[in-house]
Amino acid sequence: MDDFLTLIVTIFVVVSLYWQYHTYTNTNSLLYRIKQLEEKLTEQQAKLLKFLNKNSSANESAEIDDNKNEIGDLSCEIKREPKSTSSSYQPKTSTFINKTEEIQNKVENKEPPVYQQAQVSRETTFDKVSPKEQPPIADTSISKALNVEDPHTNKSTFSKQEPKPYQPKISTSRFAHRYQNEPKNTPNEISPTPLPENSVNVARANQSGAQTDNLGTTIAQARPASQYRPALNPRPKRQQKSILGLIWNWVVTGNPLAKIGMLLLFFGLSYLLKYSIENELVSASTRLMMAGTGCLVLLGLGWWLRKKNLMYALILQGGGIGGLYITIFAATKIYDFIPIGIALAIMVFICIVSVILAVLHRAISLAVLASLGGYLAPVLLSTGSGNYIALFSYYLILSIGILIISHWQVWRLLNLIGFIFTFGIGFIWAIPNYAHTDYLPCQIFLIANWLIFGVATELSTLKNKLRLNISFDATLLFGTPLIGFIFQHRLASEWEYGVAIASSLYGLAYFALSWFVLKRYREEGKLLAIAFFMLSATFATLAVPFAFSAEWTSMVWAIEGVMILAFSVLQQQKKPAIAGTILVAISFVLLFNMRVISLSDWLMFITQMIVVFAVAILWYRAKFINIDNRTIGYVTLFIAAVSWGYCVFTLQEYSEYWFSPSAKAITFAFILISCWGMYFIGKKTQFSELASCSVLLWPMSALIMLVYIFLAGSLINNWFSAIVWIAIFASGFYLLKVNTLLPTQRLNKALIHVMHLVFIGLFLFTEIIWLMDTTYLYVSLHFASVIFSISLYIAISIILVTRVSWIKAYLNTYLVITVPVLALLALSLIFANMNNGTESGVKFIPLFNLMDLMGIVGIWVGYKFISVMKQSPKYQQLLQNNFPLYNYIIPAVIFWWANGILLRGLAFTTDIDWTMYEIINSKVIQTVLAIIWAIVAVVTMMMATRQKSRSSWFIGGGLLAVVIAKLFFIDTSLSSGLLRALAFIGVAILILFIGYFSPLPPKKQNQKTKA
């Protein structure tokens, strides 16, 4: 665990140091020059302002000449400033330009306009103050503003001119100022010649007419500077050399004797150090101090000689860096003088120093020697301890250093050295020493090195390809994934599908890389994207035999064959189409001989059948010349039909597998995928009949659900089936919309909606049957679930016909299907109200329990559905003709359920058994019922009087009569004589009260007159 944490810390430190160095090189390298330039600009501005305040013309003339020379030197220095590669760098000359324009406007006695700073050309200032590079200048230049004459004449050098209106200069690019306001060509001036490809554009500009100033001088139009840029000769493409050629070229170039001598010195010192260790001639601390001192001396001597003899200095620096690697490694692994964490940090520092030196000197020799010394250090000083984590962590640091170098310099030989050492040493170690317990560290090292040599190096090459005109390294591009997969096979072979998963991940990774390269580098990255895609297809193909049996392999071949056929039909290629068909036929014959003894086998065979159907459709719609396409399509269709019949017979023979839980979810997933496939294929090929078949998703699923209704099984029994059903509902709704709005739909659209409503009802009914079978002890839960499912079905219908615009046209269809369900809801409420509600498996709370809440929800949903029915002209007339249905039955159901809620709450709080005898003989229940009924009756009658509704008044009166009868025959029979008398008096007063405040409304008089 400590080694693993050390590895993580190492990677983090390397990335952090690399980022800090990258940031430093992009910012601090120009700070000193920019600061110095700003100081010079400030000094020159002060001199110019001082010059304007003087009154002596003679002194002014001399100072103008001095300032011209100084400003010219300054502009030359600015122009010599190197161009930064950073996109955010801008030379700080804008301040000087703005001050110069302010001086010009001050001389002309006018204020600068608002848009001056935005439109003034920066190059104009440089051209006016640099006599050697002075192009033709405009009338608004500084020279004319100050009237600067030839310094060798005796004329006045300063004269005030009349102010002119300010005319902003137009600068289309940083070269455009050279061609603005240019006069006609003279023998001493050569006009720029546009490039041949832009000559037509120049001619058109000349024909359109040029602008003229007040004096008639022709002023040329501002033209893009790209027309005058000389054509750059592209660099010749470099020839990619072989590995041996690169090594030989490195040896023979520069100072080969110094290189060989340094290598021999390195080996000699290594063996001398090893001999001294074995014979204990010198103490360990002394040896390490001497080695470290010698390496630092070599490094310092190489740095001192870098200007006198660069090649020799680079060799010394490389040897010193390699020696430091060996010293740190020996001090850590052999003598344990340095903790491994500190040692890794020091090695990271050495790696960064070597990177900086190699990049600064642009010396591949230094980088090669440093990397060779680093890679050979653990090999030469190996003690056989077997600490592979420290070894490969060390190698990973070196590989990261090589990657950092490739950010500035793409050195193929350096990359190959790192690749060969990393995978070579790893291969030597893995054959005899790898164990299953080493999986995680080895996997991390393998992925890291694959990212470095197989991905990052190629992306770095792609980034520098146009600038350096280099090609991709095929050895790293294809060698890294193939050798890495060999290692991955060894790591993943411990699991059953480990190799297949690894191959699939490789394919997926390279597919993602292909997409990224093609999106980021659209033009220059096509070749690399194609290479990555080829690797992706290769690894995806390799995953099939590792993951599947021979039967599944034949299935993959069948799918591959139909894909070849489809592509050939699109390209009108007959021979590939025939080859793809033959491949499908071979795979079908191999699979046809297999015994279908499980659900997976049946699904395999039905997939093969779908492939054959696809082949038939492709041949039927193909347009090959000199071949009877439709005949081949008919023959293939006949074979597909026979295959479908065989599937039906095998399904009947092995029906026990059909009822397994896995078969259920897989079957519905298969239906879902098939319907989406029919939709997309039909839409893509403009085959509307095939696309219309996708609407059978819900109906076909409903047919399968009929089996599970009789088996009392749930359709959702695991997470996979839940995902499938969510997808089925969402997909079915979308496909229903598509087929409803499809103008060429031949099926009856109302019938399609009916089938979908039946599907929803079957789904809910199937789940209710399963729930009742599972919770057979909880009767109250059964009633609550039934009411909830029916209410949910009605609510779904209401939402569809009121909220979905494309379903509103089928309002009558939805109402026809839902009205019987509403009647079923009323019956459920009537029978469910006879239950006490406590047998639900949860704690009973009056009013807030499953039974009561579901009843309230059901009544509210029924009321909303009746409101929706009123929106239909057909059913509105039906409700008017059947007035009692709405005015009597629904209130009666509400009153019935409210009494059930009251009785359940009273029975629970008073601890009375839920039996007819106990409820009738309970004084508390009877008293509360009498009070509640009387209040309801009074309220109903008063509202009826206000609304002048005789029918409602009679309903309230009937309820009051029931209360009085109950009081006389039930309540008073349980009481004494006094209580009975008081009851009569109370009822009489109540009736008088009602008669006064709520009399019977009069009958409605007939307003019609006799004819």
PDB file of C-alpha atoms in Angstrom, residues 675-776:
ATOM      1  CA  CYS A 675     -39.503  -1.744 -32.737  1.00  0.00           C
ATOM      2  CA  TRP A 676     -36.900   1.003 -32.593  1.00  0.00           C
ATOM      3  CA  GLY A 677     -34.947  -0.792 -35.280  1.00  0.00           C
ATOM      4  CA  MET A 678     -38.005  -0.962 -37.515  1.00  0.00           C
ATOM      5  CA  TYR A 679     -38.668   2.724 -36.947  1.00  0.00           C
ATOM      6  CA  PHE A 680     -35.172   3.956 -37.688  1.00  0.00           C
ATOM      7  CA  ILE A 681     -34.602   1.651 -40.624  1.00  0.00           C
ATOM      8  CA  GLY A 682     -37.971   2.492 -42.134  1.00  0.00           C
ATOM      9  CA  LYS A 683     -37.364   6.197 -41.656  1.00  0.00           C
ATOM     10  CA  LYS A 684     -33.852   6.025 -43.054  1.00  0.00           C
ATOM     11  CA  THR A 685     -34.839   4.028 -46.115  1.00  0.00           C
ATOM     12  CA  GLN A 686     -38.141   5.919 -46.545  1.00  0.00           C
ATOM     13  CA  PHE A 687     -39.947   2.629 -46.062  1.00  0.00           C
ATOM     14  CA  SER A 688     -43.058   3.978 -44.321  1.00  0.00           C
ATOM     15  CA  GLU A 689     -44.705   0.577 -43.914  1.00  0.00           C
ATOM     16  CA  LEU A 690     -41.722  -0.732 -41.972  1.00  0.00           C
ATOM     17  CA  ALA A 691     -41.628   2.414 -39.828  1.00  0.00           C
ATOM     18  CA  SER A 692     -45.345   2.021 -39.042  1.00  0.00           C
ATOM     19  CA  CYS A 693     -44.704  -1.406 -37.547  1.00  0.00           C
ATOM     20  CA  SER A 694     -42.900   0.287 -34.668  1.00  0.00           C
ATOM     21  CA  VAL A 695     -46.284   1.204 -33.177  1.00  0.00           C
ATOM     22  CA  LEU A 696     -46.694  -2.450 -32.216  1.00  0.00           C
ATOM     23  CA  LEU A 697     -44.345  -1.971 -29.252  1.00  0.00           C
ATOM     24  CA  TRP A 698     -47.105  -1.631 -26.638  1.00  0.00           C
ATOM     25  CA  PRO A 699     -49.576  -4.087 -28.240  1.00  0.00           C
ATOM     26  CA  MET A 700     -46.938  -6.787 -28.599  1.00  0.00           C
ATOM     27  CA  SER A 701     -45.844  -6.224 -25.004  1.00  0.00           C
ATOM     28  CA  ALA A 702     -49.504  -6.535 -23.939  1.00  0.00           C
ATOM     29  CA  LEU A 703     -49.735  -9.943 -25.573  1.00  0.00           C
ATOM     30  CA  ILE A 704     -46.719 -11.139 -23.626  1.00  0.00           C
ATOM     31  CA  MET A 705     -48.198  -9.728 -20.425  1.00  0.00           C
ATOM     32  CA  LEU A 706     -51.241 -11.996 -20.773  1.00  0.00           C
ATOM     33  CA  VAL A 707     -48.989 -14.919 -19.884  1.00  0.00           C
ATOM     34  CA  TYR A 708     -47.885 -13.330 -16.626  1.00  0.00           C
ATOM     35  CA  ILE A 709     -51.424 -12.401 -15.579  1.00  0.00           C
ATOM     36  CA  PHE A 710     -52.248 -16.085 -15.202  1.00  0.00           C
ATOM     37  CA  LEU A 711     -48.910 -16.766 -13.544  1.00  0.00           C
ATOM     38  CA  ALA A 712     -49.409 -13.972 -10.985  1.00  0.00           C
ATOM     39  CA  GLY A 713     -45.906 -12.702 -11.610  1.00  0.00           C
ATOM     40  CA  SER A 714     -44.600  -9.155 -11.510  1.00  0.00           C
ATOM     41  CA  LEU A 715     -43.256  -7.568 -14.648  1.00  0.00           C
ATOM     42  CA  ILE A 716     -40.625  -5.651 -12.662  1.00  0.00           C
ATOM     43  CA  ASN A 717     -38.509  -7.879 -10.466  1.00  0.00           C
ATOM     44  CA  ASN A 718     -35.001  -6.437 -10.827  1.00  0.00           C
ATOM     45  CA  TRP A 719     -33.175  -3.311 -11.905  1.00  0.00           C
ATOM     46  CA  PHE A 720     -32.771  -4.504 -15.487  1.00  0.00           C
ATOM     47  CA  SER A 721     -36.478  -5.088 -15.973  1.00  0.00           C
ATOM     48  CA  ALA A 722     -37.214  -1.688 -14.398  1.00  0.00           C
ATOM     49  CA  ILE A 723     -34.950   0.016 -16.929  1.00  0.00           C
ATOM     50  CA  VAL A 724     -36.551  -1.945 -19.758  1.00  0.00           C
ATOM     51  CA  TRP A 725     -40.061  -0.964 -18.727  1.00  0.00           C
ATOM     52  CA  ILE A 726     -39.165   2.688 -18.342  1.00  0.00           C
ATOM     53  CA  ALA A 727     -37.739   2.581 -21.855  1.00  0.00           C
ATOM     54  CA  ILE A 728     -40.839   0.778 -23.160  1.00  0.00           C
ATOM     55  CA  PHE A 729     -43.208   3.405 -21.759  1.00  0.00           C
ATOM     56  CA  ALA A 730     -41.149   6.339 -23.016  1.00  0.00           C
ATOM     57  CA  SER A 731     -40.514   4.774 -26.424  1.00  0.00           C
ATOM     58  CA  GLY A 732     -44.120   3.656 -26.846  1.00  0.00           C
ATOM     59  CA  PHE A 733     -45.426   7.133 -26.175  1.00  0.00           C
ATOM     60  CA  TYR A 734     -42.996   8.670 -28.673  1.00  0.00           C
ATOM     61  CA  LEU A 735     -43.734   6.089 -31.360  1.00  0.00           C
ATOM     62  CA  LEU A 736     -47.473   6.584 -30.788  1.00  0.00           C
ATOM     63  CA  LYS A 737     -47.023  10.283 -31.473  1.00  0.00           C
ATOM     64  CA  VAL A 738     -44.983   9.634 -34.591  1.00  0.00           C
ATOM     65  CA  ASN A 739     -47.516   7.196 -36.017  1.00  0.00           C
ATOM     66  CA  THR A 740     -50.435   9.455 -35.068  1.00  0.00           C
ATOM     67  CA  LEU A 741     -48.929  12.386 -36.948  1.00  0.00           C
ATOM     68  CA  LEU A 742     -47.748  10.205 -39.836  1.00  0.00           C
ATOM     69  CA  PRO A 743     -49.843  11.160 -42.893  1.00  0.00           C
ATOM     70  CA  THR A 744     -49.185   7.851 -44.686  1.00  0.00           C
ATOM     71  CA  GLN A 745     -50.290   5.664 -41.754  1.00  0.00           C
ATOM     72  CA  ARG A 746     -52.528   2.933 -43.149  1.00  0.00           C
ATOM     73  CA  LEU A 747     -53.627   1.557 -39.796  1.00  0.00           C
ATOM     74  CA  ASN A 748     -56.689   2.994 -38.081  1.00  0.00           C
ATOM     75  CA  LYS A 749     -55.289   5.640 -35.767  1.00  0.00           C
ATOM     76  CA  ALA A 750     -58.143   5.382 -33.269  1.00  0.00           C
ATOM     77  CA  LEU A 751     -57.532   1.649 -33.065  1.00  0.00           C
ATOM     78  CA  ILE A 752     -53.850   2.328 -32.367  1.00  0.00           C
ATOM     79  CA  HIS A 753     -54.790   4.509 -29.398  1.00  0.00           C
ATOM     80  CA  VAL A 754     -57.221   1.863 -28.130  1.00  0.00           C
ATOM     81  CA  MET A 755     -54.460  -0.742 -28.198  1.00  0.00           C
ATOM     82  CA  HIS A 756     -52.176   1.534 -26.215  1.00  0.00           C
ATOM     83  CA  LEU A 757     -54.846   2.155 -23.576  1.00  0.00           C
ATOM     84  CA  VAL A 758     -55.411  -1.594 -23.292  1.00  0.00           C
ATOM     85  CA  PHE A 759     -51.666  -2.036 -22.814  1.00  0.00           C
ATOM     86  CA  ILE A 760     -51.615   0.439 -19.922  1.00  0.00           C
ATOM     87  CA  GLY A 761     -54.582  -1.307 -18.304  1.00  0.00           C
ATOM     88  CA  LEU A 762     -53.015  -4.753 -18.671  1.00  0.00           C
ATOM     89  CA  PHE A 763     -49.783  -3.551 -17.160  1.00  0.00           C
ATOM     90  CA  LEU A 764     -51.516  -2.138 -14.087  1.00  0.00           C
ATOM     91  CA  PHE A 765     -53.770  -5.177 -13.774  1.00  0.00           C
ATOM     92  CA  THR A 766     -50.783  -7.529 -13.937  1.00  0.00           C
ATOM     93  CA  GLU A 767     -49.063  -5.678 -11.135  1.00  0.00           C
ATOM     94  CA  ILE A 768     -52.251  -5.745  -9.005  1.00  0.00           C
ATOM     95  CA  ILE A 769     -52.582  -9.513  -9.409  1.00  0.00           C
ATOM     96  CA  TRP A 770     -48.966  -9.974  -8.389  1.00  0.00           C
ATOM     97  CA  LEU A 771     -49.352  -7.690  -5.371  1.00  0.00           C
ATOM     98  CA  MET A 772     -52.492  -9.444  -4.188  1.00  0.00           C
ATOM     99  CA  ASP A 773     -50.797 -12.804  -4.539  1.00  0.00           C
ATOM    100  CA  THR A 774     -47.773 -11.604  -2.603  1.00  0.00           C
ATOM    101  CA  THR A 775     -49.665  -9.846   0.222  1.00  0.00           C
ATOM    102  CA  TYR A 776     -52.615 -12.229   0.602  1.00  0.00           C
TER     103      TYR A 776
END
